[in-house]
Coordinates of C-alpha atoms in Angstrom, one line a residue:
M126 CA 70.5 -88.2 -157.3
S127 CA 67.0 -88.3 -156.0
G128 CA 65.6 -90.3 -158.8
L129 CA 62.9 -89.6 -161.4
K130 CA 60.1 -87.2 -160.6
L131 CA 56.7 -87.4 -162.2
A132 CA 54.7 -84.2 -162.5
H133 CA 50.8 -83.9 -162.4
V134 CA 49.4 -84.0 -165.9
S135 CA 45.7 -84.6 -165.2
D136 CA 44.7 -81.4 -166.9
V137 CA 45.5 -83.0 -170.4
D138 CA 42.4 -84.0 -172.4
V139 CA 41.9 -87.8 -172.2
R140 CA 41.5 -87.9 -176.1
E141 CA 45.1 -86.9 -176.3
L142 CA 48.2 -89.1 -175.9
V143 CA 50.9 -87.7 -173.5
M144 CA 54.5 -88.2 -174.7
V145 CA 57.2 -87.9 -172.0
H146 CA 60.8 -87.6 -173.0
A147 CA 62.3 -89.3 -169.8
G148 CA 66.0 -89.1 -170.7
F149 CA 68.3 -89.3 -173.8
G150 CA 72.0 -89.3 -174.5
A151 CA 74.0 -88.1 -171.5
A152 CA 70.7 -88.2 -169.5
A153 CA 70.0 -91.9 -170.4
V154 CA 68.0 -93.4 -167.5
P155 CA 69.2 -96.1 -165.2
Y156 CA 66.8 -99.1 -165.6
L157 CA 65.7 -99.2 -162.0
D158 CA 64.8 -95.4 -162.0
G159 CA 62.8 -96.0 -165.3
W160 CA 61.0 -99.0 -163.8
E161 CA 60.0 -97.1 -160.7
L162 CA 58.8 -94.2 -163.0
Q163 CA 56.7 -96.8 -164.9
K164 CA 55.1 -98.0 -161.8
R165 CA 54.3 -94.6 -160.5
T166 CA 52.9 -93.6 -163.9
H167 CA 50.9 -96.9 -164.0
A168 CA 49.3 -96.4 -160.6
L169 CA 48.2 -92.9 -161.6
R170 CA 46.7 -94.1 -164.8
V171 CA 44.9 -96.9 -163.1
D172 CA 43.4 -94.2 -160.7
D173 CA 42.5 -92.2 -163.8
A174 CA 44.6 -89.3 -162.4
I175 CA 46.4 -88.9 -165.8
P176 CA 45.6 -89.8 -169.4
D177 CA 47.3 -92.4 -171.5
T178 CA 51.0 -91.6 -171.3
V179 CA 54.1 -92.9 -173.2
L180 CA 57.6 -92.8 -171.7
L181 CA 60.2 -92.5 -174.3
L182 CA 63.9 -92.8 -173.4
E183 CA 67.2 -94.4 -173.7
H184 CA 68.6 -96.7 -170.9
Q185 CA 72.0 -96.9 -169.5
P186 CA 73.3 -100.4 -170.6
V187 CA 71.2 -103.2 -168.9
Y188 CA 70.0 -106.7 -169.7
T189 CA 66.5 -107.4 -168.6
A190 CA 65.1 -110.9 -168.2
G191 CA 61.4 -111.5 -168.6
K192 CA 59.4 -114.2 -167.0
R193 CA 60.2 -116.8 -169.6
T194 CA 64.0 -116.3 -169.5
E195 CA 65.9 -119.7 -169.3
A196 CA 69.4 -120.2 -167.8
L197 CA 71.0 -120.7 -171.2
D198 CA 69.5 -117.4 -172.5
R199 CA 71.5 -115.3 -169.9
P200 CA 74.8 -113.5 -170.5
F201 CA 78.0 -115.5 -171.1
G202 CA 80.7 -114.6 -168.7
D203 CA 81.0 -111.0 -167.5
P204 CA 78.1 -109.2 -169.2
G205 CA 79.5 -105.7 -168.6
A206 CA 76.1 -104.5 -167.6
P207 CA 73.5 -105.3 -164.9
V208 CA 71.0 -108.1 -165.3
V209 CA 67.6 -107.3 -163.9
D210 CA 64.8 -109.8 -163.7
V211 CA 61.4 -108.0 -164.6
D212 CA 57.8 -108.7 -164.5
R213 CA 57.0 -108.5 -168.2
G214 CA 56.5 -111.3 -170.6
G215 CA 59.2 -112.7 -173.0
K216 CA 62.7 -113.6 -172.3
I217 CA 66.1 -111.6 -172.1
T218 CA 67.1 -108.6 -174.0
W219 CA 69.4 -105.6 -173.8
H220 CA 68.7 -101.8 -173.4
G221 CA 71.1 -99.1 -173.8
P222 CA 72.4 -96.1 -175.7
G223 CA 71.4 -95.9 -179.3
Q224 CA 68.2 -97.8 -178.8
L225 CA 64.8 -96.1 -178.4
T226 CA 62.7 -97.7 -175.7
G227 CA 59.1 -96.9 -175.2
Y228 CA 56.7 -97.6 -172.4
P229 CA 53.1 -96.9 -173.2
I230 CA 51.1 -96.7 -170.0
I231 CA 47.6 -96.9 -171.6
R232 CA 44.2 -98.3 -170.4
L233 CA 43.2 -101.1 -172.9
P234 CA 39.5 -100.9 -174.1
D235 CA 37.1 -103.7 -173.2
P236 CA 37.2 -106.5 -174.0
K237 CA 40.9 -106.5 -173.3
D238 CA 42.8 -107.8 -176.4
V239 CA 46.4 -108.2 -175.3
V240 CA 47.6 -110.0 -178.5
G241 CA 45.8 -107.3 -180.4
Y242 CA 47.8 -104.6 -178.6
V243 CA 51.0 -106.4 -179.4
R244 CA 50.1 -106.5 -183.0
L245 CA 49.5 -102.7 -182.9
L246 CA 53.0 -102.1 -181.6
E247 CA 54.5 -104.3 -184.2
R248 CA 52.5 -102.4 -186.9
M249 CA 53.8 -99.1 -185.5
M250 CA 57.4 -100.1 -185.6
M251 CA 56.9 -101.5 -189.2
D252 CA 55.5 -98.2 -190.3
V253 CA 58.4 -96.3 -188.7
C254 CA 60.9 -98.5 -190.5
A255 CA 59.0 -98.3 -193.8
E256 CA 59.0 -94.5 -193.6
L257 CA 62.9 -94.6 -193.1
G258 CA 63.1 -96.8 -196.2
L259 CA 63.5 -100.3 -194.5
H260 CA 61.3 -103.3 -195.4
T261 CA 60.5 -105.4 -192.2
V262 CA 58.2 -108.3 -191.4
T263 CA 56.6 -110.1 -188.5
V264 CA 57.3 -113.8 -187.8
E265 CA 54.4 -116.0 -186.7
G266 CA 54.9 -117.2 -183.1
Q267 CA 57.7 -114.6 -182.4
S268 CA 56.7 -111.2 -181.2
G269 CA 58.6 -108.2 -182.4
L270 CA 59.9 -106.9 -185.8
W271 CA 62.3 -108.5 -188.2
V272 CA 64.5 -107.8 -191.3
P273 CA 64.0 -110.8 -193.5
G274 CA 67.0 -112.9 -194.6
T275 CA 69.1 -115.9 -193.8
P276 CA 68.9 -115.8 -190.9
N277 CA 66.2 -113.2 -190.1
R278 CA 67.5 -110.2 -188.0
K279 CA 65.6 -108.8 -185.1
I280 CA 65.4 -105.0 -185.1
G281 CA 62.5 -104.4 -182.7
S282 CA 61.3 -106.2 -179.6
I283 CA 58.1 -106.2 -177.5
G284 CA 57.6 -107.2 -173.9
I285 CA 54.6 -106.1 -172.0
R286 CA 52.6 -106.6 -168.8
V287 CA 48.9 -105.6 -168.3
A288 CA 47.8 -105.0 -164.7
R289 CA 44.3 -103.7 -163.7
G290 CA 43.6 -103.0 -167.4
V291 CA 46.6 -100.8 -167.9
T292 CA 49.8 -101.6 -169.9
M293 CA 53.4 -101.5 -168.7
H294 CA 56.7 -102.1 -170.3
G295 CA 56.5 -102.0 -174.1
F296 CA 58.9 -101.8 -177.2
M297 CA 62.5 -101.2 -178.2
L298 CA 63.8 -100.2 -181.6
N299 CA 67.5 -100.5 -182.4
C300 CA 68.7 -97.3 -184.1
D301 CA 72.5 -96.8 -183.8
N302 CA 73.4 -98.9 -180.8
D303 CA 76.5 -101.1 -180.4
M304 CA 75.4 -104.5 -181.5
S305 CA 78.1 -106.4 -179.6
W306 CA 76.0 -106.3 -176.5
F307 CA 73.6 -108.9 -178.2
D308 CA 76.6 -111.2 -178.7
R309 CA 76.6 -112.0 -175.0
I310 CA 73.0 -113.3 -174.8
I311 CA 70.5 -115.3 -176.7
P312 CA 68.2 -112.4 -177.5
C313 CA 64.6 -113.2 -176.7
G314 CA 65.6 -116.8 -176.5
I315 CA 65.7 -117.3 -180.1
R316 CA 68.9 -119.3 -181.1
D317 CA 68.5 -119.3 -185.0
A318 CA 68.3 -115.5 -185.6
G319 CA 70.5 -112.4 -185.5
S320 CA 70.0 -109.0 -184.3
T321 CA 70.5 -105.7 -186.2
N322 CA 69.8 -102.0 -186.2
L323 CA 68.5 -99.2 -188.5
S324 CA 71.9 -97.8 -189.1
R325 CA 73.4 -101.1 -190.2
E326 CA 70.5 -101.9 -192.4
L327 CA 70.1 -98.5 -194.1
G328 CA 73.9 -97.8 -194.4
R329 CA 73.8 -94.5 -192.6
D330 CA 73.6 -93.2 -189.1
V331 CA 70.0 -93.2 -187.8
S332 CA 69.9 -91.7 -184.5
V333 CA 67.4 -92.0 -181.7
A334 CA 66.7 -88.3 -182.1
E335 CA 65.6 -88.8 -185.7
V336 CA 63.4 -91.8 -184.9
V337 CA 61.6 -90.3 -181.9
P338 CA 59.2 -88.0 -183.7
I339 CA 58.4 -90.7 -186.3
V340 CA 57.6 -93.2 -183.5
E341 CA 55.3 -90.7 -181.8
R342 CA 53.3 -90.0 -185.0
H343 CA 52.8 -93.7 -185.8
L344 CA 52.2 -94.7 -182.2
A345 CA 49.5 -92.1 -181.9
G346 CA 48.0 -93.4 -185.2
V347 CA 47.8 -97.1 -184.2
L348 CA 46.4 -96.2 -180.8
G349 CA 43.7 -93.9 -182.3
A350 CA 44.8 -90.7 -180.4
E351 CA 43.5 -87.5 -181.9
A352 CA 46.6 -85.5 -180.9
T353 CA 49.8 -85.8 -179.0
V354 CA 50.9 -83.6 -176.0
H355 CA 54.5 -83.3 -174.9
R356 CA 55.2 -83.0 -171.2
T357 CA 58.6 -83.0 -169.5
T358 CA 57.2 -84.8 -166.5
A359 CA 60.3 -86.8 -165.7
Q360 CA 63.7 -85.4 -164.7
F361 CA 66.7 -86.1 -162.5
G362 CA 67.1 -84.4 -159.2
A363 CA 65.3 -81.4 -157.9

């Protein structure tokens, strides 16, 4: 396997948002390959060689630990998946099959409003859940998306980095993933909350494939894109 390849997409109108399906299902992306793809895409966007681009994918099982992860947040015993320290904000979380992960690689307008950008991603996920029939809320002081209850249950997470005015990392939305992976960590470092997914909350199977086009539409809306363009710019081998 020679890794993920990124094709040239500079011919796309900058008013459009490019959506890249980097790997789903049997083609789920190893985390380190996805991170390298992010970094290459980020460098091209910084240089204005490509327009704003969103990488959408499923990862092979992995725990990623953001800059604020503490020792007690990390997996208990044998985690059953790699633990990777990353350069995003936030604490530890899990990525894997059944979870839609999105990495918007976009140039933030001036003046840079990082908190405002996080709020846009939260609103996007909230709108996606609402369209599917699920009421969700945000919680002050805790980024991400929650299903209200006792305790609140986290269904979507956000962890970002902004470098040279362009975003990296992004959001994840639990669809039909195995929730037992979260039992081995303190997700996002929050000890008084649970985790959940769309399938569990809606009482039916809600696949990543069902959620992808809804996410694309609402993400384009909150980012103010006039249209979306699909490019198969990431692939294994060749």
